[in-house]
Amino acid sequence: MDLASVVAPESLLEPQGRFLSDLMGRGVVGRADAVVLPSSVDEVAAVMRWCYENDVALTARGGGTGLAGGAIPVDGGVVIGFERLNRVRQFDPLLWRMHVEAGVTTGDIQRLARENGLRFPPDPGAAETSQIGGNIACNAGGPHAFKYGVTGQWVTGIEAVVPPGEIVTFGGPLRKDVAAYDLKSLLVGSEGTLGLVTAAWLRLVPAPELELPVVGLYRDAEAGISAIERVLGSGVLPAAIEYLDDVTLRVSGETYPFGLPAGAAFMVITEADGAAVEARRVAGELREALSEDAVAVHAPEGADEVGSLWRWRGGVAFAILAQRGGAFSEDIAVPLDRLRDVALATERIGARHDVPALSFGHAGDGNIHTTFLFSPDEPDEEKRADDACHELFDLAFELGGTVTGEHGIGWLKRGQLIRQLGETGYDLHTRLKRVFDPKGLLNPGKKL
Ligand SMILES: Cc1cc2nc3c(=O)[nH]c(=O)nc-3n(C[C@H](O)[C@H](O)[C@H](O)COP(=O)(O)OP(=O)(O)OC[C@H]3O[C@@H](n4cnc5c(N)ncnc54)[C@H](O)[C@@H]3O)c2cc1C
């Protein structure tokens, strides 16, 4: 029995370019024997059953915005994409919850929530393309994860297809449920290696009445990191604490909506949110904490100004990429007391490998996008940028951190998990993998 006999003809595609790579770059293009875009959960189950009966690898693909090569079919077989499984099954704004299929984009979820006075807080940067299934598979974060947490914290239930092709549900439209082992959370962040997420119940919150960013600009990283430490110690809870270093400001500062003052070489973005009175109080405290040693403090107020700040922040990754045409942007995370070490080590690592280096990211979570730039026309420079990334991973371990705070292990960081967990912890992971996927057909070569 061939694959065509278990799926609808319109669900089956010839393997095409866009299904063979993601945004990790590094010239890695996979190969696939077929691409399936199912339009129902039953079809997902049929595909997995067929793969299990025929010993064929099965790689899940969401929006393909991953930066770790997780969706690349490195072992051939079938790619299963979720873009046609994109219905909102149920939305109960008065109960602050939504039931969506895996292929709904992050941006559509955020918009639907916002149009109804609610908020889905996870805000990973490629929201218009990434899908909720991919966000769950990577446990994606974003700037506002500082106050609101990462994707998994907003998922109360998951429907998934697990080998050899069974549809299972863990959790649901429940706000509390401690009956079982927490298999829902096990699937969150499993990067398509344990099962295929087909739908999720999401928790929402009322949208804040006011969002008030407060931006501090400093003459150097030392002064900026001290400001971050003062914010953390100030006793208020900002929604976000982001930073951008001097090189990042140089490449993206021209379009900063409020104009970069002379001498500004480090930026800290914080935000107060909530009911108007509370947001104003917190913004005042943030301004006080950020003002010491600042070259300038900007506190935009109107919705347009606030929107333009975050749009600019969202565009920083693209301004960076435009510099030399290529950029490897990693996502190590370290304990907060080691943030300074990462910010200062970036330049050192770049210099050692002779590539331009910069860093920015989610400072409040110790989750830093250290980035090495290269020209794709210069293969040797690309190789040196990649080597710099591997030195960065070593640094993450030295500082008691992790090689990934949000992008996942994927293909890029294969081999790193055993270094992070040690043999016993890693062995437990491989045994769990075998329980779910005894034939090892789900996203082979990734995570473990
Ligand atoms: C400009 C830019 C900014 C970014 N900013 C952030 C950020 O702030 N925070 C952040 O966390 N990430 C960020 N990312 C990375 C990326 O967008 C996220 O990791 C996102 O969650 C990936 O979702 P996706 O749908 O594109 O997944 P894909 O790239 O398609 O897949 C990612 C992984 O999930 C698996 N997968 C996908 N769908 C499913 C499914 N339905 N079931 C099981 N497994 C599945 C894949 O096999 C793969 O292992 C950014 C990327 C870009 C390009």
Coordinates of C-alpha atoms and ligand atoms in Angstrom, one line a residue:
M1 CA 0.0 0.0 0.0
D2 CA 1.5 3.3 -0.9
L3 CA 1.2 6.6 0.9
A4 CA -1.2 8.0 -1.8
S5 CA -3.8 5.4 -0.8
V6 CA -4.1 6.7 2.8
V7 CA -4.3 10.4 2.2
A8 CA -6.5 12.7 0.0
P9 CA -4.9 13.4 -3.4
E10 CA -4.8 17.2 -2.6
S11 CA -2.9 16.5 0.6
L12 CA 0.1 14.9 -1.2
L13 CA 2.8 17.0 -2.7
E14 CA 6.1 16.4 -4.5
P15 CA 9.0 17.3 -2.2
Q16 CA 9.6 21.0 -2.9
G17 CA 12.3 23.4 -1.8
R18 CA 10.5 25.3 0.9
F19 CA 9.8 22.0 2.8
L20 CA 13.4 20.9 2.9
S21 CA 15.0 23.7 4.9
D22 CA 14.2 26.3 7.6
L23 CA 15.8 29.6 8.6
M24 CA 18.9 28.0 10.3
G25 CA 20.9 28.5 7.1
R26 CA 24.3 26.9 7.0
G27 CA 23.4 25.5 3.6
V28 CA 21.7 22.5 5.2
V29 CA 18.9 21.3 2.8
G30 CA 17.2 18.0 3.6
R31 CA 15.7 15.5 1.3
A32 CA 12.2 14.0 1.4
D33 CA 10.3 11.3 -0.5
A34 CA 7.0 13.0 0.0
V35 CA 5.3 16.0 1.6
V36 CA 1.9 15.7 3.1
L37 CA -0.3 18.6 4.1
P38 CA -3.2 17.0 5.9
S39 CA -6.5 18.8 6.5
S40 CA -7.7 16.6 9.3
V41 CA -6.4 14.9 12.4
D42 CA -7.5 11.5 11.1
E43 CA -5.3 12.2 8.0
V44 CA -2.3 13.0 10.3
A45 CA -2.9 9.7 12.1
A46 CA -3.1 7.8 8.8
V47 CA 0.2 9.3 7.7
M48 CA 1.9 8.2 10.9
R49 CA 0.4 4.7 10.8
W50 CA 1.7 4.4 7.2
C51 CA 5.2 5.6 8.2
Y52 CA 5.3 3.2 11.2
E53 CA 4.2 0.3 9.0
N54 CA 6.8 1.0 6.4
D55 CA 9.7 2.2 8.6
V56 CA 9.7 5.7 7.1
A57 CA 11.0 8.8 8.9
L58 CA 8.4 11.5 9.6
T59 CA 9.4 15.1 10.1
A60 CA 6.9 17.7 11.3
R61 CA 7.0 21.2 9.8
G62 CA 5.2 24.3 11.1
G63 CA 5.9 27.7 9.6
G64 CA 9.6 26.8 8.9
T65 CA 10.9 29.8 10.9
G66 CA 13.0 27.7 13.3
L67 CA 16.6 28.8 13.6
A68 CA 18.0 25.4 14.7
G69 CA 17.2 23.2 11.7
G70 CA 14.5 21.3 13.6
A71 CA 12.1 21.1 10.7
I72 CA 14.7 19.9 8.1
P73 CA 14.2 16.3 7.0
V74 CA 17.8 15.3 7.3
D75 CA 17.0 11.6 7.0
G76 CA 14.5 11.7 4.0
G77 CA 11.1 10.1 4.4
V78 CA 7.9 12.1 4.8
V79 CA 7.5 15.8 5.7
I80 CA 4.2 16.5 7.3
G81 CA 3.2 20.2 7.2
F82 CA 0.3 21.7 9.2
E83 CA -0.6 24.7 7.2
R84 CA -4.0 23.2 6.1
L85 CA -4.9 22.2 9.7
N86 CA -5.6 25.8 10.6
R87 CA -9.1 26.0 12.1
V88 CA -10.1 27.8 15.2
R89 CA -12.2 25.1 16.7
Q90 CA -13.6 27.1 19.5
F91 CA -13.2 30.6 21.0
D92 CA -14.8 31.6 24.3
P93 CA -13.7 35.2 24.9
L94 CA -15.7 35.4 28.2
L95 CA -13.9 32.3 29.5
W96 CA -10.5 33.5 28.2
R97 CA -9.7 30.4 26.2
M98 CA -9.3 29.2 22.6
H99 CA -9.1 25.8 20.9
V100 CA -7.0 26.0 17.8
E101 CA -5.4 23.6 15.3
A102 CA -1.7 23.3 15.0
G103 CA -1.4 25.3 11.8
V104 CA -3.0 28.5 13.0
T105 CA -0.3 31.2 12.9
T106 CA 0.9 32.9 16.1
G107 CA -0.1 36.3 14.6
D108 CA -3.7 35.2 14.0
I109 CA -4.0 33.9 17.5
Q110 CA -2.7 37.2 18.9
R111 CA -5.0 39.2 16.7
L112 CA -8.1 37.2 17.5
A113 CA -7.4 37.6 21.2
R114 CA -6.7 41.3 20.9
E115 CA -9.9 42.0 18.9
N116 CA -11.8 40.6 21.8
G117 CA -10.1 42.5 24.5
L118 CA -7.8 39.6 25.4
R119 CA -4.1 38.8 25.1
F120 CA -2.2 35.7 24.1
P121 CA 1.1 36.8 25.6
P122 CA 3.8 34.7 23.9
D123 CA 5.4 36.9 21.2
P124 CA 8.1 35.1 19.3
G125 CA 9.6 37.3 16.5
A126 CA 8.3 35.6 13.4
A127 CA 4.7 35.6 14.5
E128 CA 3.1 36.1 11.0
T129 CA 4.7 32.9 9.8
S130 CA 5.3 30.7 12.8
Q131 CA 2.5 28.3 13.8
I132 CA 1.1 27.5 17.2
G133 CA 2.2 23.8 16.7
G134 CA 5.8 25.0 16.0
N135 CA 5.6 27.4 19.0
I136 CA 4.5 24.5 21.3
A137 CA 7.1 22.1 19.8
C138 CA 9.9 24.6 20.6
N139 CA 8.2 26.2 23.7
A140 CA 8.8 29.5 22.1
G141 CA 9.4 32.7 24.1
G142 CA 9.8 36.4 23.2
P143 CA 10.2 39.7 24.9
H144 CA 7.2 39.5 27.1
A145 CA 8.1 36.0 28.4
F146 CA 9.8 37.9 31.3
K147 CA 6.5 38.6 33.0
Y148 CA 4.2 36.2 31.2
G149 CA 6.3 33.1 30.6
V150 CA 6.9 31.0 27.5
T151 CA 4.3 29.3 25.3
G152 CA 3.9 26.2 27.4
Q153 CA 2.6 28.3 30.3
W154 CA -0.4 29.2 28.1
V155 CA -1.3 25.7 26.9
T156 CA -3.9 23.9 29.0
G157 CA -4.4 21.0 26.6
I158 CA -2.8 19.3 23.7
E159 CA -4.2 16.9 21.1
A160 CA -1.5 14.9 19.4
V161 CA -0.8 11.9 17.2
V162 CA 1.7 9.6 18.7
P163 CA 3.2 6.4 17.3
P164 CA 2.1 4.1 15.8
G165 CA -0.7 6.5 14.8
E166 CA -3.0 7.1 17.8
I167 CA -4.8 10.3 18.6
V168 CA -4.4 11.3 22.2
T169 CA -5.4 14.3 24.3
F170 CA -3.6 15.5 27.4
G171 CA -5.4 18.3 29.4
G172 CA -8.1 20.4 27.7
P173 CA -10.1 23.5 28.5
L174 CA -9.2 23.0 32.1
R175 CA -7.3 25.6 34.1
K176 CA -6.3 23.0 36.7
D177 CA -5.6 19.3 36.3
V178 CA -3.1 17.3 38.3
A179 CA -4.5 13.8 37.8
A180 CA -1.9 12.4 35.4
Y181 CA 1.8 12.5 34.8
D182 CA 2.3 15.8 33.0
L183 CA 2.6 14.5 29.5
K184 CA 1.3 17.7 28.1
S185 CA 4.4 19.5 29.3
L186 CA 6.5 16.6 28.0
L187 CA 5.2 17.3 24.5
V188 CA 5.8 21.0 24.9
G189 CA 9.4 21.6 23.7
S190 CA 9.8 18.1 22.3
E191 CA 10.5 19.4 18.8
G192 CA 8.5 16.8 16.9
T193 CA 10.5 13.9 18.4
L194 CA 7.7 12.4 20.6
G195 CA 4.5 13.1 18.7
L196 CA 2.7 15.5 16.3
V197 CA 0.8 18.3 17.9
T198 CA -2.5 18.6 16.0
A199 CA -4.4 21.1 18.3
A200 CA -4.1 22.9 21.5
W201 CA -6.3 24.6 24.2
L202 CA -4.8 28.0 25.0
R203 CA -5.3 30.2 28.0
L204 CA -5.7 33.9 27.5
V205 CA -5.7 37.0 29.8
P206 CA -7.5 40.3 29.6
A207 CA -5.5 42.7 27.6
P208 CA -3.7 45.3 29.8
E209 CA -5.3 48.7 29.8
L210 CA -2.0 50.5 29.3
E211 CA 1.5 49.5 28.0
L212 CA 4.2 52.0 28.9
P213 CA 7.7 51.2 27.7
V214 CA 10.6 53.0 29.4
V215 CA 13.9 52.9 27.4
G216 CA 17.3 53.7 28.9
L217 CA 20.3 54.5 26.8
Y218 CA 23.9 54.2 28.2
R219 CA 27.4 55.0 27.1
D220 CA 28.6 51.3 27.5
A221 CA 27.5 47.8 28.4
E222 CA 28.8 48.1 32.0
A223 CA 26.4 51.0 32.7
G224 CA 23.6 49.3 30.8
I225 CA 23.9 46.0 32.7
S226 CA 24.0 47.8 36.0
A227 CA 20.7 49.5 35.0
I228 CA 19.2 46.1 34.3
E229 CA 20.3 44.9 37.7
R230 CA 18.7 48.0 39.3
V231 CA 15.5 47.2 37.5
L232 CA 15.5 43.6 38.7
G233 CA 16.2 44.8 42.3
S234 CA 13.6 47.6 42.2
G235 CA 10.8 45.3 43.4
V236 CA 8.5 46.0 40.4
L237 CA 7.6 43.5 37.8
P238 CA 8.1 44.8 34.2
A239 CA 6.4 43.0 31.3
A240 CA 9.8 42.9 29.4
I241 CA 13.4 43.7 30.0
E242 CA 15.4 43.7 26.7
Y243 CA 18.8 44.9 25.7
L244 CA 20.7 45.9 22.5
D245 CA 24.4 46.3 22.5
D246 CA 26.5 49.0 20.7
V247 CA 26.9 47.1 17.4
T248 CA 23.2 46.2 17.3
L249 CA 22.4 49.9 17.9
R250 CA 24.8 50.9 15.1
V251 CA 23.2 48.7 12.6
S252 CA 19.6 49.3 13.6
G253 CA 19.6 52.7 15.3
E254 CA 19.0 54.8 12.3
T255 CA 15.3 53.8 12.3
Y256 CA 14.9 54.0 16.1
P257 CA 11.6 56.0 16.3
F258 CA 12.8 58.5 19.0
G259 CA 16.2 59.3 17.6
L260 CA 19.4 57.9 19.2
P261 CA 21.3 60.5 21.2
A262 CA 25.0 61.0 20.7
G263 CA 27.1 58.7 22.9
A264 CA 24.4 56.0 23.2
A265 CA 26.1 52.6 23.0
F266 CA 23.7 50.3 24.9
M267 CA 19.9 50.3 25.2
V268 CA 17.7 48.7 27.8
I269 CA 14.0 48.5 26.9
T270 CA 11.5 47.8 29.7
E271 CA 7.8 48.0 29.8
A272 CA 5.2 48.5 32.5
D273 CA 1.6 47.2 31.8
G274 CA -1.7 46.6 33.5
A275 CA -4.5 48.8 34.7
A276 CA -3.7 52.5 34.0
V277 CA -2.9 53.5 37.6
E278 CA -0.7 50.5 38.2
A279 CA 1.1 50.8 34.8
R280 CA 1.9 54.4 35.5
R281 CA 3.2 53.6 39.0
V282 CA 5.5 50.8 37.6
A283 CA 6.6 53.0 34.7
G284 CA 7.6 55.7 37.2
E285 CA 9.7 53.1 39.2
L286 CA 11.3 51.9 36.0
R287 CA 12.2 55.4 35.0
E288 CA 13.9 56.0 38.3
A289 CA 15.9 52.7 38.1
L290 CA 16.9 53.4 34.5
S291 CA 17.8 57.1 34.9
E292 CA 21.0 56.7 36.9
D293 CA 24.0 57.0 34.6
A294 CA 21.7 57.2 31.5
V295 CA 22.6 59.2 28.4
A296 CA 18.9 59.5 27.9
V297 CA 15.6 57.9 28.9
H298 CA 12.6 57.7 26.6
A299 CA 9.1 56.9 27.8
P300 CA 6.7 56.8 24.8
E301 CA 3.1 57.0 25.8
G302 CA 0.6 57.0 23.0
A303 CA -0.4 53.7 21.4
D304 CA 1.2 54.8 18.1
E305 CA 4.5 55.6 19.7
V306 CA 4.5 52.3 21.7
G307 CA 3.6 50.4 18.6
S308 CA 6.4 52.0 16.7
L309 CA 8.9 51.1 19.4
W310 CA 8.0 47.4 19.3
R311 CA 7.8 47.3 15.5
W312 CA 11.3 48.7 15.4
R313 CA 12.5 46.2 18.0
G314 CA 10.8 43.4 15.9
G315 CA 12.8 44.6 12.8
V316 CA 16.2 44.5 14.5
A317 CA 16.8 40.9 13.4
F318 CA 16.3 41.9 9.8
A319 CA 18.5 45.1 10.1
I320 CA 21.2 42.8 11.4
L321 CA 20.8 40.3 8.6
A322 CA 21.0 43.1 6.0
Q323 CA 24.5 44.1 7.2
R324 CA 26.5 41.3 5.5
G325 CA 23.7 39.1 4.1
G326 CA 24.3 36.4 6.6
A327 CA 23.9 36.1 10.4
F328 CA 23.9 33.3 12.9
S329 CA 21.8 34.4 15.8
E330 CA 21.9 32.0 18.8
D331 CA 19.8 31.9 22.0
I332 CA 21.9 30.8 24.9
A333 CA 20.4 31.5 28.4
V334 CA 22.4 32.0 31.5
P335 CA 21.7 32.7 35.2
L336 CA 21.0 36.4 35.6
D337 CA 24.1 37.0 37.6
R338 CA 26.1 35.9 34.5
L339 CA 24.4 38.3 32.0
R340 CA 27.3 40.7 32.2
D341 CA 29.8 37.9 31.2
V342 CA 27.8 37.0 28.0
A343 CA 27.4 40.7 27.0
L344 CA 31.2 41.3 27.4
A345 CA 32.3 37.9 25.9
T346 CA 30.4 38.5 22.6
E347 CA 33.0 40.9 21.2
R348 CA 35.9 38.7 22.5
I349 CA 34.5 35.5 20.7
G350 CA 33.8 37.5 17.5
A351 CA 37.4 38.9 17.5
R352 CA 38.9 35.5 18.1
H353 CA 37.1 34.1 15.0
D354 CA 37.5 37.4 13.0
V355 CA 33.8 38.0 12.4
P356 CA 31.6 40.9 13.4
A357 CA 29.7 40.1 16.6
L358 CA 26.8 41.7 18.5
S359 CA 24.3 40.8 21.1
F360 CA 20.7 41.7 22.0
G361 CA 17.8 39.9 23.5
H362 CA 15.7 39.1 26.4
A363 CA 17.9 40.3 29.2
G364 CA 15.4 39.8 32.0
D365 CA 15.3 36.1 31.2
G366 CA 19.1 35.9 30.8
N367 CA 18.3 34.8 27.2
I368 CA 20.7 36.4 24.8
H369 CA 20.8 36.5 21.0
T370 CA 24.5 36.6 20.5
T371 CA 25.0 37.0 16.7
F372 CA 27.9 36.5 14.4
L373 CA 27.7 38.2 10.9
F374 CA 29.1 36.9 7.7
S375 CA 28.9 37.3 3.9
P376 CA 27.3 34.2 2.2
D377 CA 29.8 34.9 -0.6
E378 CA 32.7 34.1 1.7
P379 CA 32.4 30.5 2.8
D380 CA 35.4 30.8 5.1
E381 CA 33.8 33.7 7.0
E382 CA 30.6 31.6 7.3
K383 CA 32.6 28.8 8.7
R384 CA 34.3 31.1 11.2
A385 CA 30.9 32.5 12.3
D386 CA 29.7 28.9 12.9
D387 CA 32.8 28.1 14.9
A388 CA 32.1 31.2 17.0
C389 CA 28.6 29.9 17.7
H390 CA 30.2 26.6 19.0
E391 CA 32.5 28.6 21.3
L392 CA 29.4 30.5 22.5
F393 CA 27.8 27.1 23.4
D394 CA 30.9 26.2 25.5
L395 CA 30.5 29.6 27.2
A396 CA 26.9 28.9 28.1
F397 CA 27.9 25.7 29.9
E398 CA 30.8 27.4 31.6
L399 CA 28.4 30.0 33.0
G400 CA 25.9 27.4 34.2
G401 CA 23.5 28.1 31.4
T402 CA 21.8 26.3 28.5
V403 CA 22.6 26.3 24.8
T404 CA 19.0 27.2 24.0
G405 CA 16.5 29.4 25.9
E406 CA 13.9 29.3 23.1
H407 CA 14.9 28.0 19.6
G408 CA 15.4 24.4 20.6
I409 CA 18.2 21.9 20.1
G410 CA 17.1 21.0 16.5
W411 CA 19.8 19.8 14.2
L412 CA 22.2 22.6 14.9
K413 CA 22.9 21.8 18.6
R414 CA 22.8 18.0 18.2
G415 CA 25.3 16.5 20.6
Q416 CA 25.0 19.4 23.1
L417 CA 22.2 18.0 25.2
I418 CA 24.3 15.2 26.7
R419 CA 26.9 17.8 27.7
Q420 CA 24.2 19.8 29.4
L421 CA 22.4 17.0 31.2
G422 CA 25.1 14.5 31.9
E423 CA 24.8 10.7 31.1
T424 CA 22.1 9.8 33.6
G425 CA 19.8 12.7 32.6
Y426 CA 20.4 12.1 28.9
D427 CA 19.8 8.3 29.2
L428 CA 16.4 9.1 30.8
H429 CA 15.6 11.2 27.8
T430 CA 16.5 8.5 25.3
R431 CA 14.4 6.0 27.3
L432 CA 11.4 8.4 27.2
K433 CA 11.9 8.8 23.5
R434 CA 11.7 5.0 23.0
V435 CA 8.5 4.8 25.0
F436 CA 6.8 7.3 22.6
D437 CA 8.7 6.4 19.4
P438 CA 10.1 2.9 19.7
K439 CA 11.2 2.8 16.0
G440 CA 12.9 6.3 16.3
L441 CA 11.1 7.6 13.2
L442 CA 9.9 10.9 14.5
N443 CA 12.2 13.8 13.4
P444 CA 15.4 11.6 13.5
G445 CA 18.7 13.3 14.1
K446 CA 17.1 16.1 16.2
K447 CA 17.2 16.9 19.9
L448 CA 18.8 13.7 21.1
Ligands
LIG1 C1 13.1 36.8 12.8 C2 12.9 35.7 13.8 C3 12.6 36.0 15.1 C4 12.4 35.0 16.0 N1 12.2 35.3 17.3 C5 11.9 34.3 18.2 C6 11.6 34.7 19.6 O1 11.6 35.8 20.0 N2 11.4 33.6 20.4 C7 11.4 32.3 20.0 O2 11.2 31.5 20.8 N3 11.7 32.0 18.7 C8 12.0 33.0 17.8 N4 12.3 32.6 16.5 C9 12.4 31.2 16.1 C10 11.1 30.5 15.6 O3 10.2 31.5 15.0 C11 10.3 29.8 16.7 O4 11.1 28.7 17.2 C12 9.0 29.2 16.3 O5 8.3 28.7 17.5 C13 9.0 28.1 15.3 O6 7.7 27.9 14.8 P1 7.4 27.3 13.3 O7 6.0 27.1 13.2 O8 8.1 28.1 12.3 O9 8.2 25.9 13.5 P2 9.2 25.1 12.5 O10 10.4 25.9 12.2 O11 8.4 24.7 11.3 O12 9.5 23.9 13.3 C14 10.2 24.0 14.5 C15 10.3 22.6 15.3 O13 9.0 22.3 15.7 C16 8.6 21.0 15.1 N5 7.1 21.1 14.8 C17 6.6 22.1 14.0 N6 5.2 21.9 14.0 C18 5.0 20.8 14.8 C19 3.8 20.1 15.2 N7 2.6 20.5 14.8 N8 3.9 19.0 16.0 C20 5.1 18.6 16.4 N9 6.3 19.2 16.1 C21 6.2 20.3 15.3 C22 9.5 20.8 13.9 O14 9.7 19.5 13.6 C23 10.8 21.5 14.4 O15 11.5 20.6 15.2 C24 12.5 33.6 15.6 C25 12.7 33.3 14.2 C26 12.9 34.4 13.3 C27 13.2 34.0 11.9

